[in-house]
Coordinates of N, CA and C in Angstrom, one line a residue:
M1 N 42.3 185.8 -133.4 CA 42.2 184.5 -132.7 C 42.7 184.7 -131.3
Q2 N 42.0 184.1 -130.4 CA 42.4 184.2 -129.0 C 43.7 183.4 -128.7
N3 N 44.5 183.9 -127.8 CA 45.6 183.2 -127.3 C 45.2 182.5 -126.0
F4 N 45.0 181.2 -126.2 CA 44.5 180.4 -125.0 C 45.6 179.8 -124.2
D5 N 46.8 179.9 -124.6 CA 47.9 179.1 -124.0 C 48.1 179.4 -122.6
N6 N 47.9 180.6 -122.1 CA 48.2 180.9 -120.7 C 47.0 181.4 -119.9
R7 N 45.8 181.1 -120.4 CA 44.7 181.5 -119.7 C 44.1 180.5 -118.8
C8 N 43.7 180.9 -117.7 CA 43.0 180.0 -116.7 C 41.7 180.8 -116.3
P9 N 40.6 180.7 -117.0 CA 39.5 181.6 -116.8 C 38.8 181.4 -115.4
Y10 N 39.1 180.3 -114.7 CA 38.5 180.0 -113.4 C 39.5 179.9 -112.3
E11 N 39.1 180.3 -111.1 CA 39.9 180.0 -110.0 C 39.7 178.5 -109.6
I12 N 40.8 177.9 -109.2 CA 40.7 176.4 -109.0 C 39.7 176.1 -107.9
D13 N 39.7 176.9 -106.8 CA 38.8 176.5 -105.7 C 37.4 177.1 -105.8
K14 N 37.1 177.8 -106.8 CA 35.8 178.4 -107.0 C 34.9 177.5 -107.7
P15 N 33.7 177.1 -107.0 CA 32.8 176.2 -107.7 C 32.3 176.7 -109.0
I16 N 32.2 175.9 -110.0 CA 31.6 176.3 -111.3 C 30.2 176.0 -111.2
M17 N 29.9 174.8 -110.7 CA 28.5 174.3 -110.7 C 28.3 173.6 -109.3
S18 N 27.4 174.0 -108.6 CA 27.1 173.4 -107.3 C 25.6 173.3 -107.1
R19 N 25.2 172.1 -106.6 CA 23.8 171.9 -106.3 C 23.7 171.2 -105.0
Q20 N 22.7 171.6 -104.3 CA 22.5 170.9 -103.0 C 21.1 170.3 -103.0
S21 N 21.0 169.0 -102.7 CA 19.7 168.4 -102.6 C 19.4 168.3 -101.1
A22 N 18.3 167.7 -100.7 CA 17.9 167.6 -99.3 C 19.0 166.9 -98.5
T23 N 19.8 166.0 -99.1 CA 20.7 165.2 -98.4 C 22.2 165.3 -98.8
R24 N 22.4 165.8 -100.1 CA 23.8 165.8 -100.6 C 24.1 167.1 -101.3
T25 N 25.3 167.5 -101.3 CA 25.8 168.6 -102.0 C 26.8 168.1 -103.1
T26 N 26.5 168.5 -104.3 CA 27.3 168.1 -105.4 C 28.0 169.4 -106.0
E27 N 29.3 169.3 -106.2 CA 30.1 170.4 -106.7 C 31.0 170.0 -107.8
I28 N 30.9 170.7 -108.9 CA 31.9 170.5 -110.0 C 32.7 171.8 -110.2
R29 N 34.0 171.6 -110.1 CA 34.8 172.8 -110.2 C 36.2 172.5 -110.9
R30 N 36.8 173.6 -111.3 CA 38.1 173.5 -111.9 C 39.1 172.9 -110.9
S31 N 40.0 172.0 -111.3 CA 41.0 171.4 -110.4 C 42.4 171.6 -111.1
D32 N 43.3 171.0 -110.5 CA 44.7 171.1 -111.0 C 45.4 169.7 -110.8
V33 N 46.6 169.6 -111.3 CA 47.4 168.4 -111.3 C 47.7 168.0 -109.8
S34 N 48.1 169.0 -109.0 CA 48.4 168.7 -107.6 C 47.3 168.1 -106.8
E35 N 46.1 168.7 -107.0 CA 44.9 168.2 -106.4 C 44.6 166.8 -106.8
M36 N 44.7 166.5 -108.1 CA 44.4 165.2 -108.7 C 45.4 164.2 -108.1
Q37 N 46.6 164.6 -108.1 CA 47.7 163.7 -107.6 C 47.4 163.3 -106.1
A38 N 47.0 164.3 -105.4 CA 46.7 164.1 -103.9 C 45.4 163.4 -103.6
L39 N 44.4 163.6 -104.4 CA 43.1 163.0 -104.1 C 42.6 161.9 -104.9
A40 N 43.1 161.7 -106.1 CA 42.4 160.8 -107.0 C 43.1 159.4 -107.2
S41 N 44.0 159.0 -106.4 CA 44.7 157.8 -106.6 C 43.8 156.6 -106.6
N42 N 42.8 156.5 -105.6 CA 41.9 155.4 -105.6 C 41.0 155.4 -106.8
L43 N 40.5 156.6 -107.2 CA 39.7 156.6 -108.4 C 40.5 156.2 -109.6
F44 N 41.7 156.7 -109.7 CA 42.5 156.3 -110.9 C 42.6 154.7 -111.0
A45 N 42.9 154.1 -109.8 CA 43.0 152.6 -109.8 C 41.7 152.0 -110.2
D46 N 40.6 152.5 -109.7 CA 39.3 151.9 -110.1 C 39.0 152.1 -111.6
H47 N 39.4 153.3 -112.1 CA 39.2 153.6 -113.5 C 40.1 152.7 -114.4
W48 N 41.3 152.5 -114.0 CA 42.2 151.6 -114.7 C 41.7 150.2 -114.7
D49 N 41.3 149.7 -113.6 CA 40.8 148.4 -113.4 C 39.6 148.1 -114.3
E50 N 38.8 149.1 -114.4 CA 37.5 149.0 -115.2 C 37.7 149.0 -116.7
I51 N 38.7 149.9 -117.2 CA 38.7 150.1 -118.6 C 40.0 149.7 -119.3
A52 N 41.1 149.5 -118.7 CA 42.3 149.1 -119.3 C 42.1 147.7 -119.9
K53 N 42.2 147.5 -121.2 CA 42.0 146.2 -121.8 C 43.3 145.4 -121.9
N54 N 44.4 146.0 -122.0 CA 45.7 145.3 -122.1 C 46.5 145.7 -120.8
K55 N 46.1 145.2 -119.7 CA 46.7 145.6 -118.4 C 48.2 145.2 -118.4
Q56 N 48.6 144.2 -119.1 CA 50.0 143.8 -119.0 C 51.0 144.9 -119.7
V57 N 50.4 145.7 -120.6 CA 51.2 146.8 -121.1 C 50.7 148.2 -120.7
M58 N 49.5 148.2 -120.3 CA 48.9 149.5 -119.9 C 49.0 149.6 -118.3
I59 N 50.2 149.8 -117.8 CA 50.4 149.9 -116.4 C 50.1 151.3 -115.9
L60 N 49.3 151.4 -114.9 CA 48.9 152.7 -114.4 C 50.0 153.4 -113.8
K61 N 50.5 154.5 -114.4 CA 51.6 155.2 -113.9 C 51.5 156.6 -114.6
P62 N 50.6 157.5 -114.0 CA 50.5 158.8 -114.6 C 51.8 159.6 -114.7
D63 N 52.0 160.3 -115.8 CA 53.2 161.1 -116.1 C 52.9 162.5 -115.5
W64 N 53.0 162.6 -114.2 CA 52.7 163.9 -113.6 C 53.5 165.1 -114.1
D65 N 54.7 164.8 -114.5 CA 55.5 165.9 -115.1 C 55.0 166.4 -116.4
A66 N 54.5 165.5 -117.2 CA 53.9 165.9 -118.5 C 52.6 166.7 -118.3
Y67 N 51.8 166.2 -117.3 CA 50.6 166.9 -117.0 C 50.9 168.3 -116.5
R68 N 51.9 168.4 -115.6 CA 52.3 169.8 -115.1 C 52.8 170.7 -116.2
T69 N 53.5 170.1 -117.2 CA 54.0 170.9 -118.3 C 52.8 171.4 -119.1
L70 N 51.8 170.6 -119.4 CA 50.6 171.1 -120.1 C 49.9 172.1 -119.3
E71 N 49.8 171.9 -118.0 CA 49.2 172.8 -117.1 C 49.9 174.2 -117.1
S72 N 51.2 174.2 -117.1 CA 52.0 175.4 -117.1 C 51.9 176.2 -118.4
Q73 N 51.6 175.4 -119.5 CA 51.4 176.0 -120.8 C 49.9 176.5 -121.0
G74 N 49.0 176.3 -120.0 CA 47.6 176.7 -120.1 C 46.9 175.7 -121.1
K75 N 47.4 174.5 -121.3 CA 46.7 173.6 -122.2 C 46.0 172.5 -121.5
L76 N 45.9 172.5 -120.2 CA 45.3 171.4 -119.4 C 44.0 171.9 -118.8
L77 N 42.9 171.3 -119.0 CA 41.7 171.6 -118.4 C 41.2 170.5 -117.6
V78 N 41.2 170.6 -116.2 CA 40.8 169.6 -115.3 C 39.6 170.0 -114.5
L79 N 38.6 169.2 -114.5 CA 37.5 169.4 -113.6 C 37.3 168.3 -112.6
A80 N 36.8 168.6 -111.5 CA 36.6 167.6 -110.4 C 35.2 167.6 -110.0
A81 N 34.6 166.5 -109.7 CA 33.3 166.3 -109.2 C 33.3 165.8 -107.7
F82 N 32.7 166.6 -106.9 CA 32.6 166.2 -105.4 C 31.2 166.0 -105.0
I83 N 31.0 165.0 -104.2 CA 29.7 164.9 -103.5 C 30.0 164.9 -102.0
D84 N 29.4 165.8 -101.3 CA 29.6 166.0 -99.9 C 31.1 166.1 -99.6
G85 N 31.8 166.8 -100.4 CA 33.2 167.0 -100.2 C 34.2 165.9 -100.6
E86 N 33.6 164.8 -101.1 CA 34.4 163.6 -101.5 C 34.6 163.6 -103.0
L87 N 35.8 163.5 -103.5 CA 36.0 163.4 -105.0 C 35.4 162.1 -105.5
V88 N 34.5 162.2 -106.5 CA 33.8 161.1 -107.0 C 34.0 161.0 -108.5
G89 N 34.6 162.0 -109.2 CA 34.8 161.9 -110.6 C 35.7 163.0 -111.1
Y90 N 36.2 162.9 -112.3 CA 37.1 163.9 -112.9 C 37.0 163.8 -114.4
S91 N 37.5 164.9 -115.0 CA 37.6 165.1 -116.4 C 38.9 165.8 -116.7
A92 N 39.8 165.2 -117.4 CA 41.1 165.9 -117.7 C 41.2 166.0 -119.2
N93 N 41.5 167.2 -119.7 CA 41.4 167.5 -121.1 C 42.6 168.3 -121.6
I94 N 42.9 168.2 -122.8 CA 44.0 169.0 -123.4 C 43.4 169.9 -124.5
V95 N 43.6 171.2 -124.3 CA 43.1 172.2 -125.2 C 44.3 172.8 -126.0
A96 N 44.3 172.6 -127.3 CA 45.4 173.0 -128.1 C 45.0 173.2 -129.5
R97 N 45.9 173.8 -130.3 CA 45.7 173.9 -131.7 C 45.9 172.5 -132.4
H98 N 45.1 172.2 -133.4 CA 45.2 171.0 -134.1 C 46.5 171.0 -135.0
L99 N 47.2 169.9 -135.0 CA 48.5 169.9 -135.8 C 48.2 169.9 -137.3
H100 N 47.1 169.5 -137.8 CA 46.8 169.5 -139.2 C 45.9 170.7 -139.6
Y101 N 45.2 171.3 -138.7 CA 44.3 172.4 -139.0 C 44.6 173.5 -138.0
F102 N 45.6 174.3 -138.3 CA 46.2 175.3 -137.4 C 45.2 176.2 -136.8
D103 N 44.1 176.6 -137.6 CA 43.2 177.5 -137.0 C 42.1 176.9 -136.1
L104 N 42.2 175.6 -136.0 CA 41.2 174.8 -135.1 C 41.8 174.6 -133.7
I105 N 41.2 175.2 -132.7 CA 41.5 174.9 -131.3 C 40.5 173.8 -130.9
F106 N 41.0 172.7 -130.4 CA 40.1 171.7 -130.0 C 40.4 171.3 -128.5
C107 N 39.5 170.6 -127.9 CA 39.6 170.1 -126.6 C 39.5 168.6 -126.7
N108 N 40.5 167.9 -126.3 CA 40.5 166.4 -126.4 C 40.5 165.9 -125.0
N109 N 39.4 165.1 -124.7 CA 39.3 164.5 -123.4 C 40.4 163.4 -123.2
D110 N 41.2 163.5 -122.2 CA 42.2 162.5 -121.9 C 41.6 161.4 -121.0
I111 N 40.9 161.8 -119.9 CA 40.3 160.9 -119.0 C 39.0 161.5 -118.5
L112 N 38.0 160.6 -118.4 CA 36.7 161.0 -117.8 C 36.3 159.8 -116.9
F113 N 36.0 160.0 -115.7 CA 35.6 158.9 -114.8 C 34.6 159.4 -113.7
V114 N 33.6 158.6 -113.4 CA 32.8 158.8 -112.3 C 32.7 157.5 -111.5
H115 N 32.9 157.5 -110.3 CA 32.9 156.3 -109.5 C 31.5 155.6 -109.7
K116 N 31.6 154.3 -109.8 CA 30.4 153.5 -110.1 C 29.2 153.7 -109.1
D117 N 29.5 154.0 -107.9 CA 28.4 154.3 -106.9 C 27.7 155.6 -107.2
H118 N 28.2 156.4 -108.1 CA 27.5 157.7 -108.4 C 27.0 157.8 -109.9
R119 N 27.1 156.7 -110.6 CA 26.7 156.8 -112.0 C 25.2 156.9 -112.3
A120 N 24.4 156.5 -111.3 CA 23.0 156.7 -111.4 C 22.6 158.1 -111.2
S121 N 23.5 158.9 -110.7 CA 23.2 160.4 -110.4 C 23.5 161.2 -111.6
P122 N 23.1 162.4 -111.7 CA 23.4 163.3 -112.8 C 24.8 163.8 -112.8
V123 N 25.7 163.4 -111.9 CA 27.0 164.0 -111.8 C 27.8 163.8 -113.1
G124 N 27.8 162.6 -113.7 CA 28.6 162.4 -114.9 C 28.1 163.3 -116.0
L125 N 26.8 163.4 -116.3 CA 26.3 164.3 -117.3 C 26.7 165.7 -117.1
R126 N 26.6 166.1 -115.8 CA 27.0 167.5 -115.5 C 28.5 167.7 -115.7
L127 N 29.3 166.7 -115.4 CA 30.8 166.8 -115.6 C 31.1 167.0 -117.1
I128 N 30.4 166.2 -117.9 CA 30.5 166.3 -119.4 C 30.1 167.7 -119.9
K129 N 29.0 168.2 -119.5 CA 28.5 169.5 -119.9 C 29.4 170.6 -119.4
E130 N 29.9 170.6 -118.2 CA 30.8 171.6 -117.7 C 32.1 171.6 -118.4
T131 N 32.6 170.4 -118.7 CA 33.8 170.3 -119.5 C 33.7 171.0 -120.9
E132 N 32.6 170.7 -121.5 CA 32.3 171.2 -122.8 C 32.2 172.8 -122.7
K133 N 31.5 173.3 -121.7 CA 31.3 174.7 -121.5 C 32.6 175.4 -121.3
M134 N 33.5 174.8 -120.4 CA 34.8 175.4 -120.1 C 35.7 175.3 -121.3
A135 N 35.6 174.3 -122.0 CA 36.5 174.1 -123.2 C 36.1 175.3 -124.2
K136 N 34.9 175.5 -124.4 CA 34.5 176.6 -125.3 C 35.0 178.0 -124.8
Q137 N 34.9 178.2 -123.5 CA 35.3 179.4 -122.9 C 36.9 179.5 -123.0
A138 N 37.6 178.4 -123.1 CA 39.0 178.4 -123.2 C 39.4 178.6 -124.7
G139 N 38.4 178.7 -125.6 CA 38.7 179.0 -127.0 C 38.5 177.8 -127.9
A140 N 38.2 176.6 -127.4 CA 38.0 175.4 -128.2 C 36.8 175.6 -129.1
Q141 N 36.9 175.1 -130.3 CA 35.9 175.1 -131.3 C 35.3 173.7 -131.5
M142 N 36.0 172.7 -131.0 CA 35.6 171.4 -131.1 C 36.0 170.6 -129.9
M143 N 35.0 169.7 -129.4 CA 35.3 168.9 -128.3 C 35.4 167.5 -128.8
L144 N 36.4 166.7 -128.3 CA 36.6 165.3 -128.7 C 36.6 164.5 -127.4
W145 N 35.8 163.4 -127.5 CA 35.7 162.4 -126.4 C 36.1 161.1 -127.0
H146 N 36.7 160.2 -126.2 CA 36.9 158.9 -126.6 C 36.2 158.0 -125.6
A147 N 35.5 157.0 -126.2 CA 34.7 156.1 -125.3 C 34.9 154.7 -125.7
K148 N 35.0 153.8 -124.7 CA 35.1 152.4 -125.0 C 33.7 151.9 -125.5
Q149 N 33.7 150.9 -126.4 CA 32.5 150.4 -126.9 C 31.6 149.9 -125.9
N150 N 30.3 150.1 -126.1 CA 29.2 149.6 -125.2 C 29.3 150.0 -123.8
T151 N 29.8 151.2 -123.6 CA 29.8 151.8 -122.2 C 28.7 152.9 -122.1
A152 N 28.5 153.4 -121.0 CA 27.5 154.4 -120.8 C 27.9 155.7 -121.6
L153 N 29.2 156.0 -121.7 CA 29.6 157.2 -122.4 C 29.4 156.9 -123.9
D154 N 29.6 155.7 -124.4 CA 29.4 155.4 -125.8 C 27.9 155.6 -126.2
K155 N 27.0 155.3 -125.2 CA 25.6 155.4 -125.5 C 25.1 156.8 -125.4
I156 N 25.7 157.6 -124.5 CA 25.2 159.0 -124.2 C 25.6 160.0 -125.3
M157 N 26.8 159.8 -125.8 CA 27.4 160.8 -126.8 C 26.4 161.1 -127.9
P158 N 25.8 160.2 -128.6 CA 24.9 160.5 -129.7 C 23.7 161.3 -129.2
R159 N 23.2 161.1 -128.0 CA 22.1 161.8 -127.4 C 22.5 163.2 -127.1
L160 N 23.8 163.5 -126.9 CA 24.3 164.8 -126.7 C 24.8 165.5 -128.0
K161 N 24.4 165.0 -129.1 CA 24.6 165.5 -130.4 C 26.1 165.3 -130.9
Y162 N 26.8 164.4 -130.3 CA 28.1 164.1 -130.8 C 28.1 163.0 -131.9
N163 N 29.0 163.1 -132.9 CA 29.1 162.1 -133.9 C 30.4 161.4 -133.9
V164 N 30.5 160.3 -134.5 CA 31.8 159.5 -134.5 C 32.7 160.3 -135.4
Q165 N 33.9 160.6 -134.9 CA 34.9 161.3 -135.6 C 36.0 160.4 -136.1
D166 N 36.4 159.5 -135.3 CA 37.4 158.5 -135.6 C 37.1 157.2 -134.9
I167 N 37.6 156.1 -135.3 CA 37.6 154.9 -134.6 C 39.0 154.5 -134.4
I168 N 39.4 154.1 -133.1 CA 40.7 153.8 -132.8 C 40.8 152.3 -132.6
Y169 N 41.7 151.6 -133.3 CA 42.0 150.2 -133.0 C 43.3 150.1 -132.3
S170 N 43.5 149.0 -131.6 CA 44.7 148.8 -130.9 C 45.2 147.4 -131.0
K171 N 46.5 147.2 -130.9 CA 47.1 145.9 -130.9 C 48.4 146.0 -130.3
E172 N 48.7 145.0 -129.4 CA 50.1 145.0 -128.8 C 51.1 144.5 -129.9
V173 N 52.2 145.2 -129.9 CA 53.2 144.9 -130.9 C 54.6 144.6 -130.2

């Protein structure tokens, strides 16, 4: 079995996937916590505003130290999507051994977001596919995504051959 804990198969600044149209250049590449902290604050706020259902208890306050710890352990997989050099989306994921199935290395998506102005473009689908590809290269045997009901992600996952694994319910206590 591969030891995935300290591997980083891609250089952070090296584009993984880049396409240029007649007017726009789209790039999806590996990123890191420092870059996300520096560039993504507006996107994080838009993301939170759009999906947080219990805003009174789900206060946007990323635990950068925890992300850095995961990153230093080789367990954090972050991809960033840029259009014409502007960050328009991200995918942050945890790659680890499953606590109940020790031989299973899985990649659990923590956050996935594409700015609403770019959702009609293929950037979101490309971000999903690159995340899946890099997770596999990092040793993951299973990819897990969580989606809010009746969202674009909820609708696209079955078309990408994903099945429902769990249903998560929440309640403030």
